[in-house]
């Protein structure tokens, strides 16, 4: 019965929002997966979330650092050409 309601919800979402239906369904599945992980193993899921946030912060820092260094090299290259 739950599967039928889920399929009906997918049908209604796609019928009402034809352009944005699939991303809405995908986001719903991702959020449901996260919620089920926290229900099944709360401590492991919390540890995974902390690890993911640490990686995200590190990646953002490296992207910013690369952008600043790239801009500095472009500026240095432009100034040495004149």
Coordinates of N, CA and C in Angstrom, one line a residue:
X1 N 0.8 -1.2 0.0 CA 0.0 0.0 0.0 C 0.9 1.3 0.0
X2 N 2.0 1.2 0.8 CA 2.9 2.4 0.8 C 3.5 2.6 -0.5
X3 N 3.9 1.5 -1.2 CA 4.5 1.7 -2.5 C 3.5 2.3 -3.5
X4 N 2.2 1.9 -3.4 CA 1.2 2.5 -4.3 C 1.1 4.0 -4.0
X5 N 1.1 4.4 -2.8 CA 1.0 5.8 -2.4 C 2.3 6.6 -2.9
X6 N 3.4 5.9 -2.8 CA 4.6 6.5 -3.3 C 4.6 6.7 -4.8
X7 N 4.2 5.7 -5.5 CA 4.1 5.8 -7.0 C 3.0 6.9 -7.4
X8 N 1.9 7.0 -6.6 CA 0.9 8.0 -6.9 C 1.5 9.4 -6.7
X9 N 2.3 9.6 -5.6 CA 3.0 10.8 -5.3 C 3.9 11.2 -6.4
X10 N 4.7 10.2 -6.9 CA 5.6 10.5 -8.0 C 4.8 11.0 -9.3
X11 N 3.7 10.3 -9.6 CA 2.9 10.6 -10.7 C 2.4 12.1 -10.6
X12 N 1.9 12.4 -9.4 CA 1.3 13.7 -9.2 C 2.4 14.8 -9.3
X13 N 3.6 14.5 -8.7 CA 4.7 15.5 -8.8 C 5.1 15.7 -10.3
X14 N 5.2 14.7 -11.0 CA 5.6 14.8 -12.4 C 4.5 15.5 -13.3
X15 N 3.2 15.2 -12.9 CA 2.1 15.8 -13.7 C 2.0 17.3 -13.3
X16 N 2.2 17.7 -12.1 CA 2.1 19.1 -11.7 C 3.3 19.9 -12.1
X17 N 4.5 19.3 -12.0 CA 5.7 20.0 -12.2 C 6.5 19.3 -13.3
X18 N 6.1 19.4 -14.6 CA 6.8 18.5 -15.6 C 8.3 18.9 -15.8
X19 N 8.6 20.2 -15.6 CA 10.0 20.6 -15.8 C 10.9 20.3 -14.6
X20 N 10.3 20.3 -13.4 CA 11.1 20.2 -12.1 C 10.7 19.0 -11.4
X21 N 9.9 18.1 -11.9 CA 9.5 16.9 -11.2 C 10.6 15.9 -10.8
X22 N 11.5 15.6 -11.8 CA 12.5 14.7 -11.5 C 13.5 15.2 -10.4
X23 N 14.0 16.4 -10.5 CA 14.8 16.9 -9.4 C 14.2 16.9 -8.1
X24 N 12.9 17.2 -8.0 CA 12.2 17.2 -6.7 C 12.1 15.8 -6.2
X25 N 11.9 14.8 -7.1 CA 11.8 13.4 -6.6 C 13.2 13.0 -6.2
X26 N 14.3 13.3 -6.9 CA 15.6 13.0 -6.6 C 16.0 13.6 -5.2
X27 N 15.7 14.8 -5.0 CA 16.0 15.5 -3.7 C 15.2 14.8 -2.6
X28 N 14.0 14.4 -2.8 CA 13.2 13.7 -1.8 C 13.8 12.3 -1.5
X29 N 14.4 11.6 -2.5 CA 15.0 10.3 -2.2 C 16.3 10.5 -1.4
X30 N 17.1 11.6 -1.7 CA 18.3 11.8 -1.0 C 18.0 12.1 0.5
X31 N 17.0 13.0 0.7 CA 16.6 13.4 2.1 C 16.1 12.2 2.8
X32 N 15.3 11.3 2.2 CA 14.8 10.1 2.8 C 15.9 9.2 3.2
X33 N 16.9 9.0 2.3 CA 18.0 8.2 2.6 C 18.8 8.7 3.8
X34 N 19.0 10.0 3.9 CA 19.7 10.6 5.1 C 18.9 10.3 6.3
X35 N 17.6 10.5 6.3 CA 16.7 10.3 7.4 C 16.8 8.9 7.9
X36 N 16.7 8.0 6.9 CA 16.8 6.5 7.3 C 18.1 6.1 7.9
X37 N 19.2 6.8 7.4 CA 20.5 6.5 8.0 C 20.5 6.9 9.5
X38 N 20.0 8.1 9.8 CA 20.0 8.6 11.1 C 19.1 7.8 12.0
X39 N 18.0 7.2 11.5 CA 17.1 6.4 12.3 C 17.8 5.0 12.6
X40 N 18.4 4.4 11.5 CA 19.0 3.1 11.7 C 20.3 3.1 12.6
X41 N 21.2 4.0 12.3 CA 22.5 4.1 13.0 C 22.8 5.5 13.3
X42 N 22.2 6.1 14.3 CA 22.4 7.6 14.5 C 23.9 8.0 14.8
X43 N 24.6 7.2 15.6 CA 26.0 7.6 15.8 C 26.9 7.5 14.6
X44 N 26.7 6.5 13.8 CA 27.5 6.3 12.6 C 27.1 7.4 11.6
X45 N 25.8 7.7 11.4 CA 25.4 8.7 10.5 C 25.9 10.0 10.9
X46 N 25.9 10.4 12.2 CA 26.4 11.6 12.6 C 27.9 11.7 12.4
X47 N 28.7 10.6 12.6 CA 30.1 10.6 12.3 C 30.4 10.8 10.8
X48 N 29.6 10.2 10.0 CA 29.7 10.4 8.5 C 29.4 11.8 8.1
X49 N 28.4 12.4 8.7 CA 28.1 13.8 8.4 C 29.2 14.7 8.8
X50 N 29.8 14.5 10.0 CA 30.9 15.4 10.4 C 32.1 15.2 9.5
X51 N 32.4 14.0 9.0 CA 33.5 13.7 8.1 C 33.2 14.4 6.8
X52 N 32.0 14.3 6.3 CA 31.7 15.0 5.0 C 31.8 16.5 5.1
X53 N 31.4 17.1 6.2 CA 31.6 18.5 6.4 C 33.0 18.9 6.5
X54 N 33.9 18.1 7.1 CA 35.3 18.4 7.2 C 35.9 18.4 5.8
X55 N 35.5 17.4 5.0 CA 36.0 17.3 3.6 C 35.5 18.5 2.8
X56 N 34.3 18.9 3.0 CA 33.7 20.0 2.2 C 34.5 21.3 2.6
X57 N 34.7 21.5 3.9 CA 35.5 22.7 4.3 C 36.9 22.7 3.6
X58 N 37.5 21.6 3.7 CA 38.9 21.5 3.1 C 38.8 21.8 1.6
X59 N 37.9 21.2 0.9 CA 37.8 21.4 -0.5 C 37.5 22.8 -0.9
X60 N 36.6 23.5 -0.1 CA 36.3 24.9 -0.4 C 37.6 25.7 -0.2
X61 N 38.3 25.4 0.9 CA 39.6 26.2 1.2 C 40.5 26.0 0.0
X62 N 40.7 24.8 -0.5 CA 41.6 24.5 -1.6 C 41.2 25.2 -2.9
X63 N 39.9 25.2 -3.1 CA 39.4 25.9 -4.3 C 39.7 27.4 -4.2
X64 N 39.4 28.0 -3.0 CA 39.7 29.4 -2.8 C 41.1 29.7 -2.9
X65 N 42.0 28.9 -2.4 CA 43.4 29.1 -2.4 C 43.9 29.0 -3.9
X66 N 43.4 28.0 -4.6 CA 43.7 27.9 -6.0 C 43.3 29.1 -6.8
X67 N 42.1 29.6 -6.5 CA 41.6 30.8 -7.3 C 42.5 32.0 -7.0
X68 N 42.9 32.2 -5.7 CA 43.7 33.4 -5.3 C 45.1 33.2 -6.0
X69 N 45.7 32.0 -5.9 CA 47.0 31.8 -6.5 C 46.9 32.0 -8.0
X70 N 45.9 31.5 -8.7 CA 45.7 31.6 -10.1 C 45.6 33.1 -10.5
X71 N 44.8 33.9 -9.7 CA 44.7 35.3 -10.0 C 46.0 36.0 -9.8
X72 N 46.7 35.6 -8.8 CA 48.0 36.3 -8.6 C 49.0 36.0 -9.7
X73 N 49.0 34.7 -10.2 CA 49.9 34.4 -11.3 C 49.4 35.1 -12.6
X74 N 48.1 35.3 -12.8 CA 47.7 36.0 -14.0 C 48.1 37.5 -13.9
X75 N 47.9 38.0 -12.7 CA 48.3 39.4 -12.5 C 49.8 39.6 -12.7
X76 N 50.6 38.7 -12.1 CA 52.0 38.7 -12.3 C 52.4 38.6 -13.7
X77 N 51.8 37.7 -14.4 CA 52.1 37.5 -15.9 C 51.7 38.8 -16.7
X78 N 50.6 39.4 -16.3 CA 50.1 40.6 -17.0 C 51.1 41.7 -16.8
X79 N 51.6 41.9 -15.5 CA 52.5 43.0 -15.2 C 53.8 42.8 -15.8
X80 N 54.3 41.6 -16.0 CA 55.6 41.4 -16.6 C 55.6 41.5 -18.1
X81 N 54.4 41.5 -18.7 CA 54.3 41.6 -20.2 C 54.4 43.1 -20.6
X82 N 54.2 44.0 -19.7 CA 54.3 45.4 -20.1 C 55.6 46.0 -19.9

